[in-house]
XYZ file of N, CA and C in Angstrom:
639
model
N 30.916 -18.368 33.821
C 31.077 -19.636 34.511
C 31.240 -19.378 35.996
N 30.973 -20.394 36.818
C 31.267 -20.245 38.242
C 31.685 -21.594 38.808
N 32.363 -21.531 39.960
C 32.932 -22.720 40.614
C 32.423 -22.765 42.039
N 31.953 -23.946 42.479
C 31.487 -24.073 43.850
C 32.245 -25.187 44.542
N 32.524 -24.973 45.805
C 33.174 -25.995 46.630
C 32.410 -26.040 47.944
N 31.462 -26.997 48.009
C 30.574 -27.058 49.166
C 30.931 -28.253 50.029
N 30.164 -28.466 51.071
C 30.473 -29.523 52.029
C 30.306 -30.903 51.401
N 30.811 -31.918 52.080
C 30.765 -33.280 51.573
C 29.336 -33.818 51.509
N 28.406 -33.202 52.250
C 27.044 -33.696 52.256
C 26.317 -33.404 50.936
N 26.798 -32.455 50.181
C 26.165 -32.116 48.909
C 27.170 -32.296 47.777
N 26.709 -32.625 46.566
C 27.619 -32.831 45.439
C 28.408 -31.559 45.125
N 29.636 -31.755 44.733
C 30.459 -30.630 44.295
C 30.339 -30.519 42.778
N 30.043 -29.312 42.302
C 29.771 -29.148 40.868
C 30.522 -27.964 40.284
N 30.738 -28.039 38.986
C 31.247 -26.936 38.177
C 30.179 -26.669 37.118
N 29.761 -25.436 36.978
C 28.778 -25.072 35.949
C 29.453 -24.138 34.952
N 29.426 -24.516 33.672
C 30.055 -23.704 32.636
C 29.080 -23.511 31.477
N 29.341 -22.497 30.685
C 28.600 -22.299 29.435
C 29.531 -22.618 28.280
N 28.998 -23.275 27.271
C 29.767 -23.592 26.074
C 29.141 -22.930 24.866
N 29.978 -22.436 23.965
C 29.485 -21.785 22.755
C 30.111 -22.425 21.527
N 29.342 -22.498 20.469
C 29.828 -23.020 19.200
C 29.318 -22.165 18.062
N 30.133 -21.998 17.032
C 29.756 -21.140 15.907
C 30.182 -21.785 14.598
N 29.274 -21.799 13.636
C 29.552 -22.338 12.304
C 29.150 -21.281 11.277
N 30.002 -21.064 10.278
C 29.714 -20.111 9.210
C 29.160 -20.856 8.001
N 28.129 -20.287 7.367
C 27.518 -20.916 6.198
C 27.180 -19.860 5.149
N 27.241 -20.266 3.900
C 26.876 -19.387 2.795
C 25.372 -19.435 2.591
N 24.767 -18.293 2.339
C 23.315 -18.232 2.135
C 22.903 -19.076 0.934
N 21.799 -19.817 1.103
C 21.306 -20.654 0.017
C 20.222 -19.984 -0.807
N 19.497 -19.044 -0.190
C 18.480 -18.300 -0.929
C 18.193 -16.986 -0.203
N 17.509 -16.092 -0.900
C 17.189 -14.781 -0.351
C 15.688 -14.561 -0.469
N 15.090 -14.021 0.582
C 13.664 -13.698 0.579
C 13.530 -12.180 0.539
N 12.936 -11.671 -0.528
C 12.717 -10.235 -0.685
C 11.251 -9.889 -0.463
N 10.990 -8.715 0.074
C 9.624 -8.207 0.085
C 9.582 -6.948 -0.762
N 8.828 -7.027 -1.841
C 8.727 -5.942 -2.825
C 7.347 -5.320 -2.708
N 7.292 -3.985 -2.661
C 6.012 -3.314 -2.449
C 5.733 -2.273 -3.524
N 4.445 -2.125 -3.823
C 3.954 -1.059 -4.696
C 2.952 -0.247 -3.900
N 3.198 1.040 -3.796
C 2.308 1.943 -3.062
C 1.782 3.006 -4.021
N 0.458 3.182 -4.068
C -0.158 4.181 -4.944
C -1.132 5.035 -4.146
N -1.352 6.264 -4.645
C -2.273 7.194 -3.990
C -3.214 7.787 -5.019
N -4.463 8.017 -4.600
C -5.450 8.658 -5.471
C -6.545 9.254 -4.604
N -7.345 10.142 -5.209
C -8.417 10.788 -4.466
C -9.482 9.793 -4.023
N -9.781 8.812 -4.886
C -10.744 7.790 -4.473
C -10.071 6.428 -4.473
N -10.592 5.523 -3.671
C -9.944 4.251 -3.425
C -9.897 3.374 -4.670
N -10.921 3.452 -5.530
C -10.949 2.622 -6.725
C -9.793 2.964 -7.672
N -9.524 4.252 -7.848
C -8.424 4.656 -8.722
C -7.082 4.188 -8.174
N -6.917 4.296 -6.853
C -5.667 3.858 -6.227
C -5.494 2.351 -6.387
N -6.584 1.604 -6.251
C -6.528 0.150 -6.406
C -6.195 -0.249 -7.838
N -6.844 0.375 -8.792
C -6.630 0.028 -10.193
C -5.194 0.323 -10.630
N -4.686 1.481 -10.223
C -3.304 1.823 -10.576
C -2.330 0.849 -9.920
N -2.607 0.518 -8.666
C -1.731 -0.404 -7.942
C -1.724 -1.770 -8.607
N -2.912 -2.273 -8.985
C -3.002 -3.586 -9.619
C -2.249 -3.618 -10.941
N -2.358 -2.534 -11.711
C -1.674 -2.464 -12.995
C -0.158 -2.497 -12.813
N 0.343 -1.720 -11.836
C 1.787 -1.662 -11.610
C 2.302 -2.978 -11.045
N 1.588 -3.544 -10.067
C 2.049 -4.797 -9.465
C 2.060 -5.934 -10.485
N 1.069 -5.958 -11.375
C 1.058 -6.974 -12.437
C 2.307 -6.845 -13.301
N 2.668 -5.613 -13.620
C 3.873 -5.377 -14.427
C 5.128 -5.803 -13.676
N 5.177 -5.520 -12.387
C 6.326 -5.904 -11.567
C 6.470 -7.421 -11.532
N 5.367 -8.116 -11.290
C 5.418 -9.580 -11.214
C 5.850 -10.186 -12.543
N 5.307 -9.677 -13.636
C 5.683 -10.197 -14.956
C 7.173 -9.971 -15.243
N 7.698 -8.838 -14.802
C 9.118 -8.557 -15.024
C 10.004 -9.491 -14.207
N 9.548 -9.858 -13.001
C 10.307 -10.788 -12.162
C 10.249 -12.198 -12.751
N 9.085 -12.594 -13.242
C 8.951 -13.900 -13.887
C 9.852 -14.005 -15.112
N 10.042 -12.881 -15.801
C 10.900 -12.864 -16.989
C 12.368 -13.124 -16.642
N 12.718 -12.987 -15.355
C 14.084 -13.277 -14.902
C 14.233 -14.755 -14.527
N 13.228 -15.561 -14.881
C 13.218 -17.006 -14.621
C 13.068 -17.332 -13.127
N 12.394 -16.429 -12.405
C 11.999 -16.734 -11.032
C 10.704 -17.543 -11.118
N 10.658 -18.759 -10.555
C 9.433 -19.571 -10.645
C 8.232 -18.864 -10.023
N 7.063 -19.065 -10.621
C 5.842 -18.421 -10.145
C 5.534 -18.798 -8.705
N 5.856 -20.069 -8.328
C 5.574 -20.513 -6.956
C 6.477 -19.851 -5.925
N 7.506 -19.135 -6.378
C 8.390 -18.407 -5.465
C 7.930 -16.965 -5.240
N 6.776 -16.622 -5.797
C 6.214 -15.284 -5.624
C 4.842 -15.415 -4.984
N 4.636 -14.748 -3.857
C 3.331 -14.803 -3.208
C 3.013 -13.475 -2.531
N 1.738 -13.202 -2.387
C 1.304 -11.968 -1.735
C 1.668 -12.002 -0.260
N 2.296 -10.925 0.210
C 2.708 -10.845 1.612
C 1.840 -9.876 2.406
N 1.124 -8.992 1.703
C 0.269 -8.046 2.407
C -0.448 -7.122 1.440
N -1.609 -6.645 1.865
C -2.393 -5.704 1.050
C -3.101 -4.762 2.008
N -2.899 -3.460 1.809
C -3.431 -2.497 2.777
C -4.016 -1.282 2.062
N -5.182 -0.851 2.540
C -5.822 0.387 2.056
C -5.986 1.306 3.255
N -5.511 2.542 3.122
C -5.589 3.477 4.247
C -5.821 4.889 3.743
N -6.575 5.686 4.484
C -6.739 7.102 4.108
C -5.407 7.828 4.228
N -5.205 8.790 3.344
C -3.957 9.546 3.334
C -4.246 10.992 3.721
N -3.442 11.501 4.672
C -3.649 12.865 5.157
C -2.381 13.689 4.968
N -2.570 14.980 4.803
C -1.462 15.929 4.771
C -1.770 17.054 5.753
N -0.712 17.744 6.181
C -0.897 18.868 7.096
C -0.848 20.183 6.322
N -1.887 20.971 6.478
C -1.951 22.295 5.858
C -2.317 23.315 6.927
N -1.435 24.286 7.105
C -1.641 25.319 8.128
C -1.870 24.720 9.511
N -1.125 23.642 9.796
C -1.203 23.020 11.103
C -2.395 22.108 11.298
N -3.168 21.893 10.225
C -4.346 21.040 10.327
C -4.187 19.804 9.444
N -4.752 18.688 9.897
C -4.719 17.441 9.146
C -5.838 17.459 8.108
N -5.446 17.339 6.837
C -6.417 17.433 5.749
C -6.435 16.126 4.968
N -7.629 15.578 4.758
C -7.775 14.340 3.993
C -7.339 14.563 2.548
N -6.508 13.654 2.028
C -5.968 13.833 0.679
C -6.073 12.540 -0.136
N -7.122 11.770 0.079
C -7.323 10.572 -0.719
C -6.944 9.300 0.022
N -6.606 8.283 -0.766
C -6.305 6.970 -0.210
C -4.952 6.465 -0.707
N -4.330 5.662 0.138
C -3.075 5.015 -0.231
C -3.282 3.504 -0.202
N -2.919 2.846 -1.289
C -3.022 1.395 -1.391
C -1.623 0.816 -1.495
N -1.314 -0.152 -0.645
C 0.001 -0.798 -0.650
C -0.169 -2.298 -0.845
N 0.515 -2.821 -1.850
C 0.492 -4.258 -2.143
C 1.923 -4.774 -2.023
N 2.121 -5.822 -1.229
C 3.457 -6.371 -1.005
C 3.514 -7.823 -1.453
N 4.596 -8.184 -2.130
C 4.807 -9.574 -2.513
C 6.141 -10.048 -1.937
N 6.184 -11.342 -1.621
C 7.412 -11.972 -1.152
C 7.995 -12.768 -2.314
N 9.301 -12.573 -2.565
C 9.967 -13.230 -3.684
C 11.150 -14.032 -3.156
N 11.152 -15.316 -3.460
C 12.271 -16.174 -3.078
C 13.240 -16.263 -4.247
N 14.493 -15.862 -4.003
C 15.515 -15.873 -5.042
C 16.564 -16.903 -4.658
N 16.626 -18.009 -5.401
C 17.542 -19.091 -5.045
C 18.957 -18.852 -5.552
N 19.098 -18.003 -6.572
C 20.431 -17.610 -7.047
C 20.777 -16.294 -6.363
N 21.598 -16.358 -5.321
C 21.875 -15.165 -4.521
C 22.588 -14.069 -5.316
N 23.245 -14.437 -6.408
C 23.903 -13.436 -7.248
C 22.898 -12.627 -8.075
N 21.647 -13.064 -8.075
C 20.604 -12.435 -8.888
C 19.794 -11.407 -8.111
N 20.054 -11.271 -6.832
C 19.224 -10.415 -5.978
C 19.213 -8.969 -6.461
N 20.380 -8.412 -6.739
C 20.451 -7.026 -7.206
C 19.668 -6.817 -8.484
N 19.735 -7.779 -9.394
C 19.007 -7.694 -10.661
C 17.503 -7.737 -10.442
N 17.050 -8.589 -9.514
C 15.616 -8.676 -9.212
C 15.116 -7.351 -8.637
N 15.885 -6.771 -7.741
C 15.503 -5.485 -7.142
C 15.426 -4.397 -8.216
N 16.477 -4.291 -9.035
C 16.500 -3.255 -10.067
C 15.341 -3.412 -11.047
N 15.070 -4.653 -11.451
C 13.987 -4.911 -12.402
C 12.636 -4.534 -11.803
N 12.418 -4.896 -10.543
C 11.150 -4.568 -9.880
C 10.954 -3.056 -9.793
N 12.007 -2.351 -9.429
C 11.923 -0.887 -9.297
C 11.697 -0.233 -10.656
N 12.394 -0.706 -11.677
C 12.232 -0.145 -13.022
C 10.814 -0.319 -13.550
N 10.101 -1.316 -13.021
C 8.750 -1.580 -13.485
C 7.669 -1.074 -12.537
N 8.066 -0.268 -11.551
C 7.077 0.428 -10.743
C 7.098 0.171 -9.252
N 7.843 -0.826 -8.782
C 7.934 -1.033 -7.332
C 8.624 0.175 -6.710
N 8.122 0.645 -5.582
C 8.725 1.828 -4.962
C 9.196 1.586 -3.532
N 9.264 0.313 -3.136
C 9.799 0.008 -1.805
C 10.228 -1.458 -1.747
N 11.456 -1.659 -1.241
C 11.937 -2.994 -0.897
C 12.006 -3.007 0.621
N 11.023 -3.652 1.265
C 10.879 -3.482 2.708
C 11.677 -4.473 3.527
N 12.172 -5.556 2.906
C 13.024 -6.468 3.673
C 13.827 -7.355 2.731
N 15.028 -7.708 3.189
C 15.898 -8.648 2.491
C 16.422 -9.619 3.537
N 16.087 -10.901 3.379
C 16.527 -11.911 4.332
C 17.370 -12.956 3.618
N 18.591 -13.142 4.085
C 19.434 -14.224 3.595
C 19.202 -15.446 4.476
N 18.977 -16.590 3.852
C 18.659 -17.809 4.591
C 19.436 -19.006 4.050
N 19.415 -20.082 4.815
C 20.004 -21.336 4.360
C 18.947 -22.433 4.443
N 19.019 -23.387 3.520
C 18.021 -24.451 3.446
C 18.166 -25.450 4.594
N 19.406 -25.916 4.810
C 19.641 -26.993 5.780
C 20.200 -26.444 7.085
N 19.419 -25.582 7.734
C 19.865 -24.952 8.976
C 20.208 -25.972 10.049
N 19.413 -27.033 10.150
C 19.605 -27.996 11.227
C 20.969 -28.684 11.143
N 21.429 -28.973 9.929
C 22.740 -29.620 9.765
C 23.851 -28.750 10.339
N 23.809 -27.450 10.008
C 24.821 -26.529 10.528
C 24.676 -26.354 12.036
N 23.424 -26.330 12.517
C 23.220 -26.148 13.951
C 23.777 -27.333 14.742
N 23.611 -28.543 14.229
C 24.158 -29.715 14.910
C 25.678 -29.613 15.027
N 26.325 -29.093 13.986
C 27.775 -28.898 14.042
C 28.140 -27.873 15.116
N 27.379 -26.767 15.165
C 27.635 -25.726 16.163
C 27.390 -26.255 17.572
N 26.356 -27.102 17.725
C 26.049 -27.672 19.029
C 27.167 -28.584 19.515
N 27.728 -29.369 18.603
C 28.854 -30.239 18.957
C 30.047 -29.415 19.427
N 30.304 -28.312 18.732
C 31.400 -27.424 19.127
C 31.131 -26.802 20.503
N 29.876 -26.453 20.766
C 29.517 -25.851 22.058
C 29.738 -26.832 23.199
N 29.371 -28.087 22.997
C 29.580 -29.104 24.028
C 31.061 -29.350 24.273
N 31.831 -29.369 23.200
C 33.282 -29.543 23.341
C 33.895 -28.354 24.084
N 33.397 -27.162 23.777
C 33.880 -25.950 24.435
C 33.592 -25.998 25.937
N 32.391 -26.449 26.313
C 32.037 -26.569 27.731
C 32.921 -27.595 28.429
N 33.164 -28.705 27.754
C 34.008 -29.763 28.328
C 35.430 -29.270 28.565
N 35.966 -28.518 27.620
C 37.329 -27.992 27.757
C 37.407 -26.981 28.902
N 36.366 -26.178 29.064
C 36.345 -25.215 30.163
C 36.356 -25.935 31.511
N 35.506 -26.965 31.623
C 35.449 -27.716 32.880
C 36.790 -28.391 33.172
N 37.428 -28.921 32.142
C 38.722 -29.573 32.308
C 39.779 -28.576 32.774
N 39.744 -27.365 32.183
C 40.703 -26.328 32.573
C 40.517 -25.933 34.034
N 39.267 -25.782 34.463
C 38.992 -25.436 35.858
C 39.491 -26.535 36.784
N 39.196 -27.795 36.412
C 39.609 -28.924 37.259
C 41.131 -28.989 37.394
N 41.838 -28.817 36.286
C 43.297 -28.882 36.325
C 43.882 -27.708 37.100
N 43.312 -26.541 36.892
C 43.823 -25.339 37.571
C 43.597 -25.408 39.077
N 42.441 -25.942 39.479
C 42.098 -26.022 40.895
C 42.607 -27.308 41.545
N 43.327 -28.136 40.773
C 43.900 -29.394 41.289
C 42.837 -30.293 41.897
N 41.746 -30.441 41.190
C 40.688 -31.332 41.655
C 41.119 -32.785 41.439
N 40.695 -33.703 42.314
C 41.224 -35.073 42.298
C 40.783 -35.918 41.107
N 39.628 -35.635 40.510
C 39.141 -36.456 39.414
C 38.662 -35.599 38.260
N 38.497 -36.230 37.082
C 37.955 -35.518 35.929
C 36.465 -35.260 36.141
N 35.999 -34.040 35.922
C 34.570 -33.748 36.107
C 33.708 -34.490 35.085
N 32.538 -34.972 35.548
C 31.611 -35.687 34.686
C 30.323 -34.868 34.529
N 29.798 -34.760 33.285
C 28.561 -33.981 33.088
C 27.355 -34.678 33.709
N 26.573 -33.929 34.463
C 25.358 -34.497 35.074
C 24.108 -33.753 34.612
N 24.288 -32.622 33.929
C 23.142 -31.871 33.416
C 23.594 -31.014 32.241
N 22.861 -31.088 31.142
C 23.151 -30.283 29.958
C 21.882 -29.555 29.550
N 21.967 -28.227 29.447
C 20.820 -27.410 29.056
C 21.163 -26.704 27.750
N 20.350 -26.943 26.739
C 20.532 -26.279 25.450
C 19.831 -24.927 25.496
N 20.562 -23.871 25.215
C 20.001 -22.526 25.250
C 19.769 -22.055 23.818
N 18.501 -21.832 23.479
C 18.145 -21.516 22.096
C 18.293 -20.032 21.808
N 18.640 -19.775 20.542
C 18.678 -18.411 20.037
C 17.694 -18.317 18.879
N 17.417 -17.071 18.455
C 16.577 -16.893 17.275
C 17.337 -17.341 16.040
N 16.609 -17.655 14.980
C 17.226 -18.143 13.749
C 18.166 -17.128 13.127
N 19.090 -17.607 12.306
C 20.089 -16.715 11.721
C 19.506 -15.798 10.644
N 19.784 -14.532 10.747
C 19.442 -13.571 9.706
C 20.674 -12.729 9.441
N 21.081 -12.663 8.198
C 22.330 -11.987 7.883
C 22.141 -10.493 7.662
N 21.126 -10.125 6.858
C 21.021 -8.734 6.458
C 19.563 -8.363 6.296
N 19.186 -7.232 6.814
C 17.817 -6.760 6.668
C 17.852 -5.288 6.290
N 17.030 -4.915 5.323
C 17.041 -3.535 4.856
C 15.638 -2.956 4.902
N 15.517 -1.696 5.314
C 14.253 -0.979 5.254
C 14.543 0.336 4.553
N 14.253 0.394 3.251
C 14.647 1.595 2.516
C 13.834 1.750 1.252
N 13.628 2.999 0.832
C 13.071 3.283 -0.470
C 14.202 3.231 -1.480
N 13.963 2.572 -2.606
C 15.038 2.324 -3.561
C 15.068 3.399 -4.630
N 16.260 3.871 -4.971
C 16.469 4.831 -6.047
C 16.764 4.057 -7.318
N 15.879 4.143 -8.312
C 16.005 3.340 -9.522
C 17.150 3.782 -10.424
N 17.778 4.923 -10.142
C 18.866 5.402 -10.985
C 20.200 4.790 -10.601
N 20.246 4.039 -9.507
C 21.502 3.463 -9.020
C 21.416 1.945 -9.064
N 22.439 1.312 -9.637
C 22.494 -0.136 -9.638
C 22.626 -0.624 -8.198
N 21.919 -1.692 -7.854
C 21.844 -2.131 -6.463
C 22.833 -3.250 -6.176
N 23.922 -2.952 -5.441
C 24.856 -4.017 -5.046
C 24.373 -4.690 -3.772
N 24.383 -6.011 -3.753
C 23.979 -6.766 -2.577
C 25.123 -7.689 -2.190
N 25.677 -7.482 -0.983
C 26.766 -8.317 -0.494
C 26.193 -9.352 0.457
N 26.305 -10.627 0.085
C 25.673 -11.658 0.899
C 26.494 -12.083 2.098
N 27.840 -12.037 2.023
C 28.660 -12.441 3.158
C 28.366 -13.871 3.579
N 28.406 -14.133 4.874
C 28.122 -15.454 5.409
C 27.183 -15.356 6.603
N 26.436 -16.414 6.805
C 25.506 -16.484 7.929
C 26.187 -17.211 9.081
N 26.014 -16.697 10.276
C 26.566 -17.332 11.467
C 25.478 -18.117 12.181
N 25.737 -19.397 12.422
C 24.822 -20.242 13.183
C 25.464 -20.505 14.539
N 24.797 -20.079 15.593
C 25.337 -20.203 16.945
C 24.596 -21.279 17.741
N 25.326 -21.911 18.644
C 24.724 -22.843 19.601
C 25.317 -22.554 20.972
N 24.484 -22.637 21.993
C 24.921 -22.376 23.367
C 24.381 -23.459 24.297
N 25.219 -23.911 25.193
C 24.798 -24.908 26.182
C 25.270 -24.482 27.562
N 24.551 -24.958 28.562
C 24.938 -24.742 29.958
C 25.068 -26.138 30.567
N 26.287 -26.464 31.029
C 26.562 -27.828 31.476
C 27.009 -27.816 32.934
N 26.421 -28.725 33.697
C 26.808 -28.901 35.100
C 27.655 -30.182 35.218
N 28.850 -30.034 35.716
C 29.766 -31.150 35.906
C 29.896 -31.466 37.393
N 29.938 -32.727 37.722
C 30.193 -33.166 39.099
C 31.610 -33.687 39.192
N 32.271 -33.395 40.311
C 33.668 -33.854 40.489
C 33.861 -34.438 41.888
């Protein structure tokens, strides 16, 4: 924040920043599940990948995840190389198929991951905790941010013994990126049960307010 006291010819203003924060429980989780296969020729790698991914999807559907909550997120074919005696040697092809899975029961996330891995998935490339009604929580945070700015301006006015209560003449909403609670980039070990702690999502709002006094 800063305080200005200029000549009578120009308006006297106080500029403050206000912050507001609201905590919310995640309403759903978005997982990205991947199957990566390698073979000397691309057709073999594709066929093996398709067989494994089909098994993974069927196992997830068996957990009562709706089919419309599963969609392809990416498909990639790339040559695979290894280093031998300091030289790059072609060693076939790698095929990666990724699906996005929306899990509305957040307590089921660990089970979905374990089931996918047990059926052939070899990478969980992202886990995003989200909320459905973000705007409702953001409006609450924004109200808190405006109140916070108002209290700051009032404190400055009282401390500096200004003659009148400051009035807002400009309000600027400062946007942040959407809330993301937890993100993981890891290869999963199928021998270990997967604990997922959802915690809470923080929704922040920030404003910059100019008060005239």
